[in-house]
Tab-separated table of C-alpha atoms in Angstrom:
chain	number	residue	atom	x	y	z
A	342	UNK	CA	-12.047	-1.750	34.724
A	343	UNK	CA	-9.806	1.551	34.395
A	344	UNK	CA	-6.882	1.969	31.970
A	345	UNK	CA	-5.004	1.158	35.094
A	346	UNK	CA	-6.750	-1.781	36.099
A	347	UNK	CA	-5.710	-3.505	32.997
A	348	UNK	CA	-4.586	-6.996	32.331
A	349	UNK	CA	-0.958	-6.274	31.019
A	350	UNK	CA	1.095	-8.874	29.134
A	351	UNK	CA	5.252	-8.434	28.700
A	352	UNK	CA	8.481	-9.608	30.291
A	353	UNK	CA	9.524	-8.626	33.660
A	354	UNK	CA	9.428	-4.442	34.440
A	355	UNK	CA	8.039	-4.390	31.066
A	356	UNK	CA	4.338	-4.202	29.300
A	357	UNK	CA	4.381	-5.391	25.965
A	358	UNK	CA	0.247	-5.389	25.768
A	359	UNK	CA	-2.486	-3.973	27.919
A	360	UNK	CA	-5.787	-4.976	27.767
A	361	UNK	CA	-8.624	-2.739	29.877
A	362	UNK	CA	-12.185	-1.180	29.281
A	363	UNK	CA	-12.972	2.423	28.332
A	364	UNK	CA	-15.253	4.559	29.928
A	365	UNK	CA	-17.569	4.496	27.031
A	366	UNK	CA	-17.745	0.151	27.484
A	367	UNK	CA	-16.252	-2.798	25.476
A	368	UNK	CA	-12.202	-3.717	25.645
A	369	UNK	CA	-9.081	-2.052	24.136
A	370	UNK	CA	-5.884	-3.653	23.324
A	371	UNK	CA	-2.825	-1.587	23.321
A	372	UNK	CA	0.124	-3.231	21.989
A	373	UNK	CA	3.649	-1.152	22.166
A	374	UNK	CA	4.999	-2.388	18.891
A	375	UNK	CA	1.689	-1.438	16.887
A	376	UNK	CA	1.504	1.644	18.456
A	377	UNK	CA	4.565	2.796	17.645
A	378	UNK	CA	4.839	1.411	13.713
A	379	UNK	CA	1.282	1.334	12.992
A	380	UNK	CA	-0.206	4.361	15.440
A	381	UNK	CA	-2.528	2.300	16.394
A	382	UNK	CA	-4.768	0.088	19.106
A	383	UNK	CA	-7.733	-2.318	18.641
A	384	UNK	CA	-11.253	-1.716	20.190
A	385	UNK	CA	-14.149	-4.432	20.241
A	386	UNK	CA	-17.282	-2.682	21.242
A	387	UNK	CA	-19.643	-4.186	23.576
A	388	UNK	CA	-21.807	-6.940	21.445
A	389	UNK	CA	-19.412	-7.447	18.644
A	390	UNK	CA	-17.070	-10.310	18.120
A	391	UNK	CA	-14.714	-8.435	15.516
A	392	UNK	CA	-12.212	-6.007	17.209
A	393	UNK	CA	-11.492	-2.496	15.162
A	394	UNK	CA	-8.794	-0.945	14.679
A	395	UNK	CA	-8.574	2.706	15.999
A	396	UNK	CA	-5.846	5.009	14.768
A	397	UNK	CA	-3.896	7.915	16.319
A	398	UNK	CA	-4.241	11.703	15.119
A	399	UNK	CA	-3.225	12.626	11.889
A	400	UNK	CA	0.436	14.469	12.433
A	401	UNK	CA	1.529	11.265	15.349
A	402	UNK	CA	0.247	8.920	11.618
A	403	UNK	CA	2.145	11.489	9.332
A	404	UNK	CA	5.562	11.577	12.095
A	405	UNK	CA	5.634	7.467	12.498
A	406	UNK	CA	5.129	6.993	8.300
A	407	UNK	CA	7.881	9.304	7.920
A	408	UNK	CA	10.334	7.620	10.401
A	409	UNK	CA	9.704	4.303	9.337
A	410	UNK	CA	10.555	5.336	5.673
A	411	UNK	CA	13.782	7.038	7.107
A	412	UNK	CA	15.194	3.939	9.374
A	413	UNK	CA	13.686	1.064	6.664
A	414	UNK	CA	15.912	2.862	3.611
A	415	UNK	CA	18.714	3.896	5.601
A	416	UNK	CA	19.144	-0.073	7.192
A	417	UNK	CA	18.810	-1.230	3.669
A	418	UNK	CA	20.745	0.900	1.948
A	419	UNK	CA	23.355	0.671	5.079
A	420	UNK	CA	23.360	-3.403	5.295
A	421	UNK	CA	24.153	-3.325	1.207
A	422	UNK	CA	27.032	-1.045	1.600
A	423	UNK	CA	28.252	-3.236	4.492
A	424	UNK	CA	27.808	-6.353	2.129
A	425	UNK	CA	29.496	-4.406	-0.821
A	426	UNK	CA	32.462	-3.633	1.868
A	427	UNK	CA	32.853	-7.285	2.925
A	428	UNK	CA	32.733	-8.850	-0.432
A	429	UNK	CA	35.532	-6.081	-1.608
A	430	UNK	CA	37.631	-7.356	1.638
A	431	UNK	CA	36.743	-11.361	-0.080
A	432	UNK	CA	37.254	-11.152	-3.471
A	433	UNK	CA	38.606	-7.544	-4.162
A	434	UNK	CA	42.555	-6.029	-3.717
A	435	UNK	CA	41.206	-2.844	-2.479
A	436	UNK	CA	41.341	-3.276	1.280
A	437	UNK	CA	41.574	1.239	1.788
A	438	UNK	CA	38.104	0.914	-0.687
A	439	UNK	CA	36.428	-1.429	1.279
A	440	UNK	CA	36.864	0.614	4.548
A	441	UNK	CA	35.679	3.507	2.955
A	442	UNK	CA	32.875	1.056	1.861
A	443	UNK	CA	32.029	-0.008	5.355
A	444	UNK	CA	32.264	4.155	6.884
A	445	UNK	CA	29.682	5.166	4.155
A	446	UNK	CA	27.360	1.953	5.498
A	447	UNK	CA	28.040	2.828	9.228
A	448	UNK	CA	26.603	6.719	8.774
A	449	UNK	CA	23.366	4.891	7.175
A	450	UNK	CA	23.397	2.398	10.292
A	451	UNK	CA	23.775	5.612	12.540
A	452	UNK	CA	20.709	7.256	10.585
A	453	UNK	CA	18.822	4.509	10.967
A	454	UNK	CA	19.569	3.650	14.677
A	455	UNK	CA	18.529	7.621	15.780
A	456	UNK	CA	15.664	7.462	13.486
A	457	UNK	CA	14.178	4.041	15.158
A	458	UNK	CA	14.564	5.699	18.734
A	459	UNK	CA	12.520	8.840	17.379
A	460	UNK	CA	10.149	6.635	16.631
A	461	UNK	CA	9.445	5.006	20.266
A	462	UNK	CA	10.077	8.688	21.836
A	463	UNK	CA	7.622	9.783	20.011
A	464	UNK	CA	5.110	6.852	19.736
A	465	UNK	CA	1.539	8.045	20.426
A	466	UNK	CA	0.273	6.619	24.141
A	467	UNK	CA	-2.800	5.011	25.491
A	468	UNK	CA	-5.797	7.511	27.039
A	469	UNK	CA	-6.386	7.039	30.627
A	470	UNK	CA	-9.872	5.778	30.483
A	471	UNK	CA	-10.456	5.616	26.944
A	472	UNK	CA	-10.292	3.384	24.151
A	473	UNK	CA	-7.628	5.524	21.337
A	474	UNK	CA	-4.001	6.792	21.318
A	475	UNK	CA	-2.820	10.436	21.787
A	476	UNK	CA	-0.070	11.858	20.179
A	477	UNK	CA	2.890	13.565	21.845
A	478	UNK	CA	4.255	16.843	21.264
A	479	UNK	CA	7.953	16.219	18.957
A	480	UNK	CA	11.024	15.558	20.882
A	481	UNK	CA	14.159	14.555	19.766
A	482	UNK	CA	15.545	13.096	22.751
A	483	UNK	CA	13.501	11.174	25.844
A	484	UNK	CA	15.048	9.238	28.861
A	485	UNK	CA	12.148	6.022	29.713
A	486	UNK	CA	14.429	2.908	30.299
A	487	UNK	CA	10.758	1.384	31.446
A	488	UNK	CA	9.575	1.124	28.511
A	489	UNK	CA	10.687	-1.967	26.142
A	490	UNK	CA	10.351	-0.377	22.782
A	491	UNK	CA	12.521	2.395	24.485
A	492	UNK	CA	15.510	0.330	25.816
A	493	UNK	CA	15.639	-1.503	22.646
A	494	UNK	CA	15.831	1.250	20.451
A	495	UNK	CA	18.363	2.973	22.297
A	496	UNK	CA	20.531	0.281	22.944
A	497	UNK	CA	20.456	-0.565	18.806
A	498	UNK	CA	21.706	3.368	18.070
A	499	UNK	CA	24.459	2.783	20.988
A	500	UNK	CA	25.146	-0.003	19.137
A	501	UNK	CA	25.783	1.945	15.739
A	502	UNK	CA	27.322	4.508	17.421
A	503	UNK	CA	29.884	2.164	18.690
A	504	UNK	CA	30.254	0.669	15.282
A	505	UNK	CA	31.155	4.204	14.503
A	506	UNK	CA	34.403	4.113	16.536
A	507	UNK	CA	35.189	0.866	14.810
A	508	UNK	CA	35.133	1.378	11.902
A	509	UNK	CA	36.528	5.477	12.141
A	510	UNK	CA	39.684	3.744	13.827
A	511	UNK	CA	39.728	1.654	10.341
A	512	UNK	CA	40.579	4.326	8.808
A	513	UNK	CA	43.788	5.430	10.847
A	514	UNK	CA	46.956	4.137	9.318
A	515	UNK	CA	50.405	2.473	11.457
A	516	UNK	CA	48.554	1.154	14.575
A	517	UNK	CA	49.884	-2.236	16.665
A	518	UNK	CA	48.642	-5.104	16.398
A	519	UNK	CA	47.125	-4.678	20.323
A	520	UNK	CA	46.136	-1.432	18.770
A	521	UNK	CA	44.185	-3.050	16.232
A	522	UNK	CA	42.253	-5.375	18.818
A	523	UNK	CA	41.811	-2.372	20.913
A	524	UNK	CA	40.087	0.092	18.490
A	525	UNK	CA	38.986	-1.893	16.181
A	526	UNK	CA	38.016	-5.297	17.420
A	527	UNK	CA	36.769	-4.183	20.647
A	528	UNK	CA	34.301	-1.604	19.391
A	529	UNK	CA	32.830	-4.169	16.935
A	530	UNK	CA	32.474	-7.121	19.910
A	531	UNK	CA	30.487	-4.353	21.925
A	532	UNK	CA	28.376	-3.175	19.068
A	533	UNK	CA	27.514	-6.545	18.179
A	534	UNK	CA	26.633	-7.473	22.133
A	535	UNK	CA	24.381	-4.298	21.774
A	536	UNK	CA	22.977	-5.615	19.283
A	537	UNK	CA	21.643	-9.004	19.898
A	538	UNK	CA	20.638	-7.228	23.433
A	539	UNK	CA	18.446	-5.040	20.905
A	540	UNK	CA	17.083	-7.890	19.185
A	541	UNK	CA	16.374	-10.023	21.721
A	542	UNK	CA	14.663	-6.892	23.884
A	543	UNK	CA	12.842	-6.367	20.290
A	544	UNK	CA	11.486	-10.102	20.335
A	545	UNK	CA	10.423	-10.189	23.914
A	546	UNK	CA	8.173	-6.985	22.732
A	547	UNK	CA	6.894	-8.657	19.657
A	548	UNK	CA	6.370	-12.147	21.620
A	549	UNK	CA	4.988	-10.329	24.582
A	550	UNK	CA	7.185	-12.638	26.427
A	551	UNK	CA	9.220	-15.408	26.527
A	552	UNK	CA	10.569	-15.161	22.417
A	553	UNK	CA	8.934	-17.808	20.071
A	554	UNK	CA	8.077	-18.039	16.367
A	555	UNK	CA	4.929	-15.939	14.948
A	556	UNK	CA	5.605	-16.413	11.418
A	557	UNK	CA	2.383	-15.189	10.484
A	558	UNK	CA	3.391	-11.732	12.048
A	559	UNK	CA	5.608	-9.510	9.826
A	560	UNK	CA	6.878	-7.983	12.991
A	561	UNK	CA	8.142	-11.138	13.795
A	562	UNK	CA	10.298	-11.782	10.786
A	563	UNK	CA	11.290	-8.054	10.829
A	564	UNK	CA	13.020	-8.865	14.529
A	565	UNK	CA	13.720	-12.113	13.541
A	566	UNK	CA	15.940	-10.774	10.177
A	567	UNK	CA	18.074	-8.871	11.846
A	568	UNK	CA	18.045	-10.768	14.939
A	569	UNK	CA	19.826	-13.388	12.375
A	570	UNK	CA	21.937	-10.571	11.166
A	571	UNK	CA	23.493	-9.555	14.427
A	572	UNK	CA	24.510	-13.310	15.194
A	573	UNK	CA	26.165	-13.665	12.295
A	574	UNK	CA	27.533	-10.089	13.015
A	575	UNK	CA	29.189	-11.483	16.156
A	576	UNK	CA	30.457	-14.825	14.406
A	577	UNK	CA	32.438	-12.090	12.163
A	578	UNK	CA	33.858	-10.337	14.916
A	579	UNK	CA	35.105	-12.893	16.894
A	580	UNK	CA	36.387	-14.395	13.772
A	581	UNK	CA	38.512	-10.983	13.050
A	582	UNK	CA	40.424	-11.376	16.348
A	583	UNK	CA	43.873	-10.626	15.576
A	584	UNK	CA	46.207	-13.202	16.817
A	585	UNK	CA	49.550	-11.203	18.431
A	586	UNK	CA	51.233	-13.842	18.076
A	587	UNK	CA	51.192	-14.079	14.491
A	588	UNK	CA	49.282	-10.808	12.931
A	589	UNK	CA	46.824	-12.869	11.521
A	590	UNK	CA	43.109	-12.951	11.805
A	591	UNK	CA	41.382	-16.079	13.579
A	592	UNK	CA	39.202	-16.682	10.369
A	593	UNK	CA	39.356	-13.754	7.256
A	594	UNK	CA	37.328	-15.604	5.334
A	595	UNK	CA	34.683	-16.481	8.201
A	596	UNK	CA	34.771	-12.757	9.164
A	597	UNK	CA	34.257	-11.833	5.431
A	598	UNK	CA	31.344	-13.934	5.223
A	599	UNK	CA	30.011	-13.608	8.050
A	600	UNK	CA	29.960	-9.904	7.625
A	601	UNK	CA	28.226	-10.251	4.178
A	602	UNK	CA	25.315	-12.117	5.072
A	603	UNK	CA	24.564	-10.747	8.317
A	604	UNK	CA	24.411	-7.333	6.460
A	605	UNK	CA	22.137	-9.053	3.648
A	606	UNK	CA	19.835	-9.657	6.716
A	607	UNK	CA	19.805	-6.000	7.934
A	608	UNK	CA	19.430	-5.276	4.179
A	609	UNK	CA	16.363	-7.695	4.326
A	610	UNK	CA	14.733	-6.555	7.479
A	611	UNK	CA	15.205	-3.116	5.917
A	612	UNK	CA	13.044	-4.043	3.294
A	613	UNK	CA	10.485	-5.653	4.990
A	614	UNK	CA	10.288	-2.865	7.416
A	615	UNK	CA	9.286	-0.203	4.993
A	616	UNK	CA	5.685	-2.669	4.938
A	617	UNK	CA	5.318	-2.137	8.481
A	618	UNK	CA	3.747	1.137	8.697
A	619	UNK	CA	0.803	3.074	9.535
């Protein structure tokens, strides 16, 4: 069986895991997640029971360590500004600080967004007949909606990016209240859509399917942290809806809340992601 006679695994357009047999005999297991965090895939050679684990070149190892350390620190350091920011708005009178607070977490967000697509652009891929990964020359950009790790990556740095125009209209003083819904609430609804599609594109890849619990997978709680984190994201947002009929928010102190622990999760997932690494 050729590389392209494999048995694939994944969710719709999308291969999550691909099973097939080298030229040189036995089976190797490709899996898009470990590839691109760990560099690598597993081989069992013919006779053994134990699969090995076979690792990408040297510089793809050196690229994905370094990107991981980049994305993990700047989502931790990012989700604890945003928790700083949020419990300044609860229990602080500085509401210009607090903004400021949140801009300073967004750029981190942004960092950490660009570097997790890097990662999956520049993921080392499966040999065509042959049981190890190759490494691609660097790119900074790379256009393969057909690829899971891909889409979801992209779609959580859209998601900062829109996050970005929320919270840089923050900053601008004497706007309407349908102002206020419009450049402020708006942006944060989409960027929290974006990300729970992120997450939930992200748990299909880990689950190689249908989403479930692996809780003996740090992958898993990695997605499933900041899966956690973007609901409680959204639960903000829709809380800070500003009513025109009275200038008030739906819920300040759910939207406060909800803000700080959903960034304690990023914060988390940050932390645990800096263990998941070549």
């Amino acid at each position: 069986m050729s590389h392209t006679e494999g048995r694939a695994e994944g969710a719709g357009p999308f291969t999550t895991r691909l099973a097939w047999r080298p030229a040189d005999g036995g089976t190797a297991v490709w899996e898009s997640r470990t590839a691109r965090k760990r560099g690598r895939l597993t081989v069992r050679a013919e006779g053994e029971l134990t699969p090995r684990p076979r690792r990408a070149d040297s510089v793809s190892i050196g690229r994905l360590r370094r990107l991981n350390a980049v994305a993990a620190l700047a989502f931790t350091v990012g989700g604890a500004l945003f928790a700083l920011g949020a419990g300044v708005a609860q229990f602080g009178s500085g509401a210009a600080t607090g903004v400021w607070i949140y801009f300073a977490g967004g750029l981190f967000f942004n960092t950490g967004g660009y570097a997790s697509l890097l990662q999956a652009v520049n993921a080392p891929r499966p040999v065509t007949g042959a049981g190890s990964l190759t490494g691609r020359p660097w790119a900074w950009w790379s256009y393969e909606p057909s690829r899971i790790d891909w889409l979801s990556t992209f779609v959580l740095f859209v998601g900062t990016l829109v996050f970005g125009i929320n919270l840089l209209s923050s900053l601008l003083q004497g706007l309407s209240l349908q102002q206020v819904n419009r450049l402020i609430w708006t942006p944060d609804m989409i960027g929290c859509i974006l990300f729970l599609i992120s997450g939930h594109l992200a748990l299909v890849e880990v689950c190689h399917g249908r989403p479930g619990v692996r809780a003996r997978e740090l992958s898993w709680w990695i997605v499933a942290v900041n899966q956690l984190g973007s609901v409680l994201f959204l639960v903000s947002a829709l809380a800070a809806f500003t009513r025109p009929a009275t200038g008030s928010l739906v819920n300040e102190d759910i939207a406060n809340w909800g803000t700080l622990t959903g960034a304690l999760c990023f914060s988390a997932g940050g932390i645990l992601q800096l263990f998941e690494r070549p």
